Amino acid sequence: MKNSILILATIILNNFFPTLLMFIFFIFDSNIIGVEIALLTSALNLICQIFSMHGRNTILTSKVNNFEVLVFERINLSIFFGIGAILFIYLINYNLNINTISFIPIILLFWINEIFISFFEKKKQLRPIWVTNTLILTYFLSTFILIYSDSYQFLLKSNFIFSCIFTINLFLSLKKFLIFKNTNFFTTIQFNLKSVSSFFLIFPVFIWRIFIYQTFEVDEAALYFMCFAIASLPGTLFLNVIGISLFNLRLTYFFKATVYVIISFILLNILFKDVSLQFISQIFIKINEYKFFITLIYSLMGSILLIFGIFDRCKKFIKFENKSRIFKVDIINSIVISTLVPMIIFFDSEFIHISFLLSGLISFISYKFILNE
């Protein structure tokens, strides 16, 4: 049980650090950097997901233990994407904060870490996971202290130092277990239904954030970014990160437990609405507390529907021999959800608060009823 909790905690910290980082900037009244982090993360994730090919789920459900090519591919692609992203930002002369840009190597290293953690989870090697968990916690605490103390001038140096530390940790850990022989970088890159599905799973987030950023003022955009990010956390966690692990570790009760927690949270906030509004106004000074409250309640309702849908998807992912049907439903589902925010903004942006509720309903129908073998 302790080992299972360690693995889950490391996966959550690794995959959701950019989201946690966004919230820290929002809480400490740096909405513009928080919005930039959200957009940068979405753009990088969109590119990475083309080549992700459900790497974590593939490792955990595969009967083989040779994943050198997958690890090699992620390392090389991360170098390529990192250099490309920085050059692109400077070539188009986009006025992005230097502190925001300094997070690019960290985000890409954490993308490599996803495979790294999955690899050692598969091999039941806990020591490398312990070390990674400690490093991520140390980095998170250091970043939090710098933002809390308003010492933004040290973020650039901190990100550089920790990028080096994470790289060294990856090298020292993986060299004991992986042997790269006759691995050709270009032959490892494949575009198939799996890679297209990976791309479309993150596509709605990118589209939603771009349209919201272009339509609303920074503070209001930050409001919607936060509410939709909070509501999507459980679904993203189960869909992309630990869904299969929960079945393998016999911890499927986490799905039901999460639903009960969300329902309880919604009811408590409705019952003590005035207290909730006061709490929100104290934390987020520049944000309309009533809009935040309403948007979050509707979004959490959508989160419940999303979790039920993802639970069925995870079961079918393990059960189905031919997974192409799942990937096709992923693509169609994501395309439909991507159109929600643009359509709502086009007709009446006042209804933007129900976007995530509608997306949760669509996902529930897609994975519960449409997805069949």
Short mmCIF file of C-alpha atoms in Angstrom, two decimals:
data_model
loop_
_atom_site.label_atom_id
_atom_site.label_comp_id
_atom_site.label_asym_id
_atom_site.label_seq_id
_atom_site.Cartn_x
_atom_site.Cartn_y
_atom_site.Cartn_z
CA MET A 1 0.00 0.00 0.00
CA LYS A 2 2.84 2.41 0.91
CA ASN A 3 4.56 1.66 -2.38
CA SER A 4 1.35 2.34 -4.31
CA ILE A 5 0.90 5.70 -2.57
CA LEU A 6 4.54 6.63 -3.31
CA ILE A 7 4.08 5.87 -7.01
CA LEU A 8 0.80 7.78 -7.24
CA ALA A 9 2.21 10.78 -5.35
CA THR A 10 5.26 10.95 -7.64
CA ILE A 11 3.13 10.71 -10.78
CA ILE A 12 0.77 13.45 -9.57
CA LEU A 13 3.62 15.79 -8.59
CA ASN A 14 5.42 15.18 -11.87
CA ASN A 15 2.48 15.60 -14.22
CA PHE A 16 0.64 18.43 -12.48
CA PHE A 17 3.50 20.70 -11.53
CA PRO A 18 2.74 23.21 -14.35
CA THR A 19 -0.88 23.43 -13.17
CA LEU A 20 0.19 23.91 -9.54
CA LEU A 21 2.67 26.52 -10.69
CA MET A 22 -0.09 28.38 -12.53
CA PHE A 23 -2.20 28.44 -9.36
CA ILE A 24 0.69 29.78 -7.26
CA PHE A 25 1.14 32.71 -9.63
CA PHE A 26 -2.61 33.40 -9.60
CA ILE A 27 -2.82 33.25 -5.80
CA PHE A 28 0.11 35.64 -5.36
CA ASP A 29 -1.42 38.17 -7.73
CA SER A 30 0.73 37.49 -10.81
CA ASN A 31 -2.10 36.71 -13.22
CA ILE A 32 -0.15 37.64 -16.34
CA ILE A 33 2.68 35.14 -15.62
CA GLY A 34 0.09 32.52 -14.59
CA VAL A 35 -1.74 32.96 -17.90
CA GLU A 36 1.56 32.79 -19.80
CA ILE A 37 2.48 29.56 -17.98
CA ALA A 38 -0.94 28.11 -18.87
CA LEU A 39 -0.58 28.97 -22.56
CA LEU A 40 3.04 27.79 -22.73
CA THR A 41 2.19 24.49 -21.02
CA SER A 42 -0.77 23.91 -23.35
CA ALA A 43 1.33 24.59 -26.46
CA LEU A 44 4.20 22.32 -25.35
CA ASN A 45 1.82 19.56 -24.27
CA LEU A 46 0.04 19.76 -27.62
CA ILE A 47 3.30 19.20 -29.48
CA CYS A 48 4.51 16.51 -27.08
CA GLN A 49 1.26 14.55 -27.26
CA ILE A 50 1.71 14.00 -31.01
CA PHE A 51 4.68 11.81 -30.11
CA SER A 52 3.47 10.62 -26.72
CA MET A 53 1.47 7.66 -28.08
CA HIS A 54 0.00 6.91 -24.64
CA GLY A 55 3.54 5.99 -23.53
CA ARG A 56 2.69 5.48 -19.86
CA ASN A 57 -0.30 3.22 -20.53
CA THR A 58 1.67 1.34 -23.18
CA ILE A 59 4.45 0.53 -20.70
CA LEU A 60 2.09 -0.54 -17.93
CA THR A 61 -0.12 -2.75 -20.12
CA SER A 62 2.62 -4.22 -22.32
CA LYS A 63 3.89 -7.75 -21.71
CA VAL A 64 7.46 -6.84 -22.74
CA ASN A 65 10.04 -4.96 -20.68
CA ASN A 66 12.19 -3.42 -23.42
CA PHE A 67 11.38 0.29 -23.61
CA GLU A 68 14.78 1.72 -24.63
CA VAL A 69 13.39 3.09 -27.89
CA LEU A 70 10.53 4.89 -26.12
CA VAL A 71 12.86 6.52 -23.57
CA PHE A 72 15.41 7.41 -26.26
CA GLU A 73 12.69 9.00 -28.38
CA ARG A 74 11.40 11.20 -25.55
CA ILE A 75 14.87 12.43 -24.61
CA ASN A 76 15.73 13.41 -28.18
CA LEU A 77 12.35 14.96 -28.91
CA SER A 78 12.53 17.01 -25.70
CA ILE A 79 15.87 18.51 -26.76
CA PHE A 80 14.46 19.27 -30.21
CA PHE A 81 11.21 20.79 -28.85
CA GLY A 82 13.02 22.85 -26.21
CA ILE A 83 15.41 24.47 -28.68
CA GLY A 84 12.59 24.90 -31.22
CA ALA A 85 10.23 26.53 -28.70
CA ILE A 86 12.82 29.06 -27.50
CA LEU A 87 13.88 29.95 -31.07
CA PHE A 88 10.24 30.30 -32.15
CA ILE A 89 9.44 32.68 -29.27
CA TYR A 90 12.39 34.92 -30.11
CA LEU A 91 11.95 34.78 -33.89
CA ILE A 92 8.31 35.95 -33.73
CA ASN A 93 9.40 38.53 -31.13
CA TYR A 94 6.61 37.48 -28.75
CA ASN A 95 6.77 39.50 -25.53
CA LEU A 96 6.92 36.52 -23.16
CA ASN A 97 8.32 36.97 -19.65
CA ILE A 98 11.87 35.56 -19.33
CA ASN A 99 10.81 33.68 -16.17
CA THR A 100 8.06 31.96 -18.15
CA ILE A 101 10.53 30.90 -20.85
CA SER A 102 12.87 29.44 -18.19
CA PHE A 103 10.23 26.82 -17.35
CA ILE A 104 10.44 25.22 -20.82
CA PRO A 105 13.30 22.78 -19.93
CA ILE A 106 11.53 21.82 -16.67
CA ILE A 107 8.23 21.06 -18.44
CA LEU A 108 10.01 18.89 -21.02
CA LEU A 109 12.11 17.10 -18.39
CA PHE A 110 8.91 16.26 -16.52
CA TRP A 111 7.54 14.85 -19.79
CA ILE A 112 10.55 12.52 -19.92
CA ASN A 113 10.01 11.75 -16.23
CA GLU A 114 6.57 10.33 -17.05
CA ILE A 115 8.21 7.48 -18.99
CA PHE A 116 11.00 7.23 -16.43
CA ILE A 117 8.53 6.74 -13.53
CA SER A 118 6.40 4.29 -15.55
CA PHE A 119 9.49 2.28 -16.48
CA PHE A 120 10.56 1.84 -12.84
CA GLU A 121 6.98 1.21 -11.71
CA LYS A 122 6.86 -1.65 -14.23
CA LYS A 123 10.20 -3.02 -12.97
CA LYS A 124 9.17 -2.50 -9.32
CA GLN A 125 12.29 -0.38 -8.71
CA LEU A 126 11.23 2.05 -5.98
CA ARG A 127 14.53 3.73 -5.11
CA PRO A 128 14.70 5.83 -8.34
CA ILE A 129 11.06 6.84 -7.77
CA TRP A 130 11.87 7.91 -4.20
CA VAL A 131 14.77 10.05 -5.43
CA THR A 132 12.63 11.65 -8.16
CA ASN A 133 9.83 12.35 -5.69
CA THR A 134 12.26 14.09 -3.32
CA LEU A 135 13.76 16.19 -6.12
CA ILE A 136 10.34 17.30 -7.37
CA LEU A 137 9.23 18.25 -3.84
CA THR A 138 12.46 20.19 -3.29
CA TYR A 139 12.01 22.01 -6.58
CA PHE A 140 8.36 22.77 -5.84
CA LEU A 141 9.21 24.14 -2.38
CA SER A 142 12.06 26.27 -3.75
CA THR A 143 9.86 27.72 -6.49
CA PHE A 144 7.05 28.41 -4.03
CA ILE A 145 9.42 30.29 -1.68
CA LEU A 146 10.78 32.41 -4.53
CA ILE A 147 7.28 33.36 -5.73
CA TYR A 148 5.99 33.93 -2.18
CA SER A 149 8.93 36.20 -1.35
CA ASP A 150 8.51 38.05 -4.67
CA SER A 151 12.07 37.06 -5.67
CA TYR A 152 11.29 36.53 -9.35
CA GLN A 153 14.83 37.53 -10.33
CA PHE A 154 16.09 34.19 -8.95
CA LEU A 155 13.60 32.00 -10.85
CA LEU A 156 15.79 31.90 -13.96
CA LYS A 157 18.84 30.67 -12.01
CA SER A 158 16.75 28.22 -9.99
CA ASN A 159 15.20 26.68 -13.12
CA PHE A 160 18.64 26.32 -14.72
CA ILE A 161 20.12 24.61 -11.63
CA PHE A 162 17.18 22.21 -11.22
CA SER A 163 17.15 21.43 -14.96
CA CYS A 164 20.74 20.22 -14.56
CA ILE A 165 19.87 18.24 -11.41
CA PHE A 166 16.89 16.49 -13.06
CA THR A 167 18.99 15.68 -16.14
CA ILE A 168 21.78 14.15 -14.02
CA ASN A 169 19.20 12.14 -12.03
CA LEU A 170 17.70 10.76 -15.24
CA PHE A 171 21.11 9.77 -16.60
CA LEU A 172 22.37 8.10 -13.40
CA SER A 173 19.15 6.16 -12.86
CA LEU A 174 18.49 5.02 -16.41
CA LYS A 175 22.05 3.98 -17.32
CA LYS A 176 21.75 1.04 -14.90
CA PHE A 177 18.69 -0.38 -16.63
CA LEU A 178 18.74 0.75 -20.27
CA ILE A 179 21.12 -0.17 -23.05
CA PHE A 180 20.80 1.86 -26.27
CA LYS A 181 22.04 -0.27 -29.15
CA ASN A 182 21.48 0.53 -32.83
CA THR A 183 18.70 2.94 -31.99
CA ASN A 184 17.92 5.30 -34.86
CA PHE A 185 16.11 8.46 -33.77
CA PHE A 186 14.27 8.96 -37.06
CA THR A 187 13.00 5.38 -37.28
CA THR A 188 11.46 5.61 -33.80
CA ILE A 189 9.09 8.43 -34.78
CA GLN A 190 5.78 7.06 -35.99
CA PHE A 191 2.49 8.70 -36.83
CA ASN A 192 -0.41 6.35 -36.26
CA LEU A 193 -3.84 6.29 -34.69
CA LYS A 194 -2.27 6.12 -31.22
CA SER A 195 -0.18 9.25 -31.73
CA VAL A 196 -3.11 11.15 -33.27
CA SER A 197 -5.27 10.14 -30.29
CA SER A 198 -2.61 11.41 -27.87
CA PHE A 199 -2.55 14.73 -29.71
CA PHE A 200 -6.32 15.18 -29.61
CA LEU A 201 -6.58 14.40 -25.88
CA ILE A 202 -4.77 17.68 -25.11
CA PHE A 203 -6.13 19.62 -28.11
CA PRO A 204 -9.31 20.97 -26.36
CA VAL A 205 -7.24 22.51 -23.52
CA PHE A 206 -5.11 24.45 -26.01
CA ILE A 207 -8.09 25.64 -28.08
CA TRP A 208 -10.09 26.67 -25.00
CA ARG A 209 -7.19 28.67 -23.51
CA ILE A 210 -6.40 30.46 -26.77
CA PHE A 211 -10.02 31.55 -27.30
CA ILE A 212 -10.46 32.58 -23.66
CA TYR A 213 -7.17 34.51 -23.71
CA GLN A 214 -8.20 36.35 -26.91
CA THR A 215 -11.76 37.10 -25.70
CA PHE A 216 -11.44 38.15 -22.05
CA GLU A 217 -9.26 40.47 -19.99
CA VAL A 218 -6.25 38.86 -18.24
CA ASP A 219 -7.93 38.67 -14.80
CA GLU A 220 -11.12 37.12 -16.16
CA ALA A 221 -9.12 34.74 -18.36
CA ALA A 222 -7.20 33.69 -15.23
CA LEU A 223 -10.55 32.99 -13.53
CA TYR A 224 -11.67 30.58 -16.26
CA PHE A 225 -8.22 29.00 -16.53
CA MET A 226 -8.31 28.22 -12.81
CA CYS A 227 -11.87 26.88 -12.66
CA PHE A 228 -11.45 24.63 -15.69
CA ALA A 229 -8.02 23.45 -14.46
CA ILE A 230 -9.44 22.54 -11.02
CA ALA A 231 -12.33 20.65 -12.57
CA SER A 232 -10.12 18.85 -15.08
CA LEU A 233 -7.50 17.73 -12.54
CA PRO A 234 -9.23 14.47 -11.48
CA GLY A 235 -10.16 13.58 -15.07
CA THR A 236 -6.68 14.30 -16.42
CA LEU A 237 -5.19 12.35 -13.55
CA PHE A 238 -7.30 9.27 -14.31
CA LEU A 239 -7.17 9.55 -18.11
CA ASN A 240 -3.51 10.31 -18.80
CA VAL A 241 -1.63 9.47 -15.63
CA ILE A 242 -2.81 6.88 -13.09
CA GLY A 243 -6.00 5.35 -14.50
CA ILE A 244 -4.39 2.08 -15.59
CA SER A 245 -2.21 2.03 -12.45
CA LEU A 246 -5.30 2.11 -10.24
CA PHE A 247 -6.59 -1.05 -11.92
CA ASN A 248 -3.18 -2.76 -11.77
CA LEU A 249 -2.71 -1.80 -8.10
CA ARG A 250 -6.33 -2.72 -7.26
CA LEU A 251 -7.09 0.83 -6.16
CA THR A 252 -10.18 1.47 -8.31
CA TYR A 253 -12.05 2.75 -5.27
CA PHE A 254 -10.14 6.00 -5.85
CA PHE A 255 -12.59 6.74 -8.68
CA LYS A 256 -15.63 6.52 -6.36
CA ALA A 257 -13.82 8.27 -3.52
CA THR A 258 -12.98 11.20 -5.81
CA VAL A 259 -16.61 11.51 -6.90
CA TYR A 260 -17.81 11.51 -3.27
CA VAL A 261 -15.25 14.20 -2.37
CA ILE A 262 -16.33 16.42 -5.29
CA ILE A 263 -20.05 16.02 -4.46
CA SER A 264 -19.36 16.86 -0.81
CA PHE A 265 -17.31 19.89 -1.84
CA ILE A 266 -20.11 21.16 -4.10
CA LEU A 267 -22.79 20.73 -1.43
CA LEU A 268 -20.70 22.40 1.28
CA ASN A 269 -19.98 25.38 -0.95
CA ILE A 270 -23.65 25.78 -1.86
CA LEU A 271 -24.72 25.53 1.80
CA PHE A 272 -22.06 28.01 2.93
CA LYS A 273 -22.07 30.20 -0.15
CA ASP A 274 -21.32 33.47 1.69
CA VAL A 275 -18.30 31.95 3.43
CA SER A 276 -17.03 30.57 0.11
CA LEU A 277 -17.39 33.93 -1.63
CA GLN A 278 -15.54 35.66 1.20
CA PHE A 279 -12.77 33.05 1.05
CA ILE A 280 -12.39 33.46 -2.73
CA SER A 281 -12.24 37.27 -2.47
CA GLN A 282 -9.48 37.01 0.14
CA ILE A 283 -7.30 34.69 -1.98
CA PHE A 284 -7.88 36.17 -5.45
CA ILE A 285 -8.00 39.95 -5.05
CA LYS A 286 -8.46 40.87 -8.72
CA ILE A 287 -10.98 38.15 -9.58
CA ASN A 288 -14.78 38.42 -9.48
CA GLU A 289 -15.63 36.00 -6.64
CA TYR A 290 -19.21 35.33 -7.78
CA LYS A 291 -18.16 34.42 -11.33
CA PHE A 292 -15.44 32.18 -9.91
CA PHE A 293 -17.94 30.48 -7.57
CA ILE A 294 -20.56 29.81 -10.26
CA THR A 295 -18.03 28.66 -12.85
CA LEU A 296 -16.32 26.31 -10.40
CA ILE A 297 -19.60 24.70 -9.22
CA TYR A 298 -20.77 24.00 -12.80
CA SER A 299 -17.29 22.80 -13.78
CA LEU A 300 -17.10 20.36 -10.85
CA MET A 301 -20.46 18.90 -11.90
CA GLY A 302 -18.89 18.28 -15.29
CA SER A 303 -15.87 16.74 -13.57
CA ILE A 304 -18.11 14.09 -11.95
CA LEU A 305 -19.52 13.08 -15.35
CA LEU A 306 -16.00 13.03 -16.82
CA ILE A 307 -14.72 10.69 -14.08
CA PHE A 308 -17.55 8.20 -14.71
CA GLY A 309 -16.74 8.25 -18.43
CA ILE A 310 -13.00 7.80 -17.89
CA PHE A 311 -13.59 4.90 -15.51
CA ASP A 312 -15.33 3.06 -18.35
CA ARG A 313 -12.56 4.03 -20.77
CA CYS A 314 -9.86 2.61 -18.45
CA LYS A 315 -11.77 -0.67 -18.06
CA LYS A 316 -12.17 -0.98 -21.81
CA PHE A 317 -8.51 -0.03 -22.44
CA ILE A 318 -7.45 -3.08 -20.40
CA LYS A 319 -10.21 -5.34 -21.76
CA PHE A 320 -10.09 -4.54 -25.49
CA GLU A 321 -7.57 -6.49 -27.53
CA ASN A 322 -7.90 -4.03 -30.40
CA LYS A 323 -7.57 -0.53 -28.97
CA SER A 324 -8.09 1.33 -32.25
CA ARG A 325 -11.78 1.76 -31.39
CA ILE A 326 -10.80 3.60 -28.18
CA PHE A 327 -8.40 5.90 -30.02
CA LYS A 328 -11.06 6.75 -32.64
CA VAL A 329 -13.58 7.68 -29.93
CA ASP A 330 -10.85 9.78 -28.21
CA ILE A 331 -10.35 11.77 -31.42
CA ILE A 332 -14.05 12.35 -32.14
CA ASN A 333 -14.76 13.21 -28.50
CA SER A 334 -11.90 15.75 -28.39
CA ILE A 335 -12.89 17.42 -31.66
CA VAL A 336 -16.46 17.93 -30.42
CA ILE A 337 -15.29 19.27 -27.03
CA SER A 338 -12.80 21.62 -28.74
CA THR A 339 -15.67 23.43 -30.47
CA LEU A 340 -17.60 24.14 -27.25
CA VAL A 341 -15.82 27.30 -26.05
CA PRO A 342 -15.50 28.87 -29.55
CA MET A 343 -19.21 28.24 -30.16
CA ILE A 344 -20.28 29.62 -26.76
CA ILE A 345 -18.11 32.72 -27.25
CA PHE A 346 -19.57 33.20 -30.74
CA PHE A 347 -23.20 33.03 -29.58
CA ASP A 348 -23.00 34.46 -26.05
CA SER A 349 -19.83 34.55 -23.93
CA GLU A 350 -21.95 34.94 -20.75
CA PHE A 351 -22.55 31.18 -20.85
CA ILE A 352 -18.84 30.34 -20.74
CA HIS A 353 -19.28 29.07 -17.17
CA ILE A 354 -21.14 25.92 -18.34
CA SER A 355 -18.40 24.88 -20.82
CA PHE A 356 -16.84 22.19 -18.64
CA LEU A 357 -20.22 20.79 -17.60
CA LEU A 358 -21.09 20.25 -21.27
CA SER A 359 -17.67 18.73 -22.00
CA GLY A 360 -18.05 16.31 -19.08
CA LEU A 361 -21.46 15.23 -20.39
CA ILE A 362 -20.06 14.66 -23.89
CA SER A 363 -17.15 12.57 -22.53
CA PHE A 364 -19.50 10.52 -20.35
CA ILE A 365 -21.73 9.69 -23.33
CA SER A 366 -18.72 8.96 -25.56
CA TYR A 367 -16.97 6.48 -23.22
CA LYS A 368 -20.04 4.99 -21.55
CA PHE A 369 -22.34 4.41 -24.53
CA ILE A 370 -20.54 5.05 -27.83
CA LEU A 371 -17.31 3.21 -26.95
CA ASN A 372 -18.08 -0.47 -27.50
CA GLU A 373 -16.00 -3.30 -28.91
#
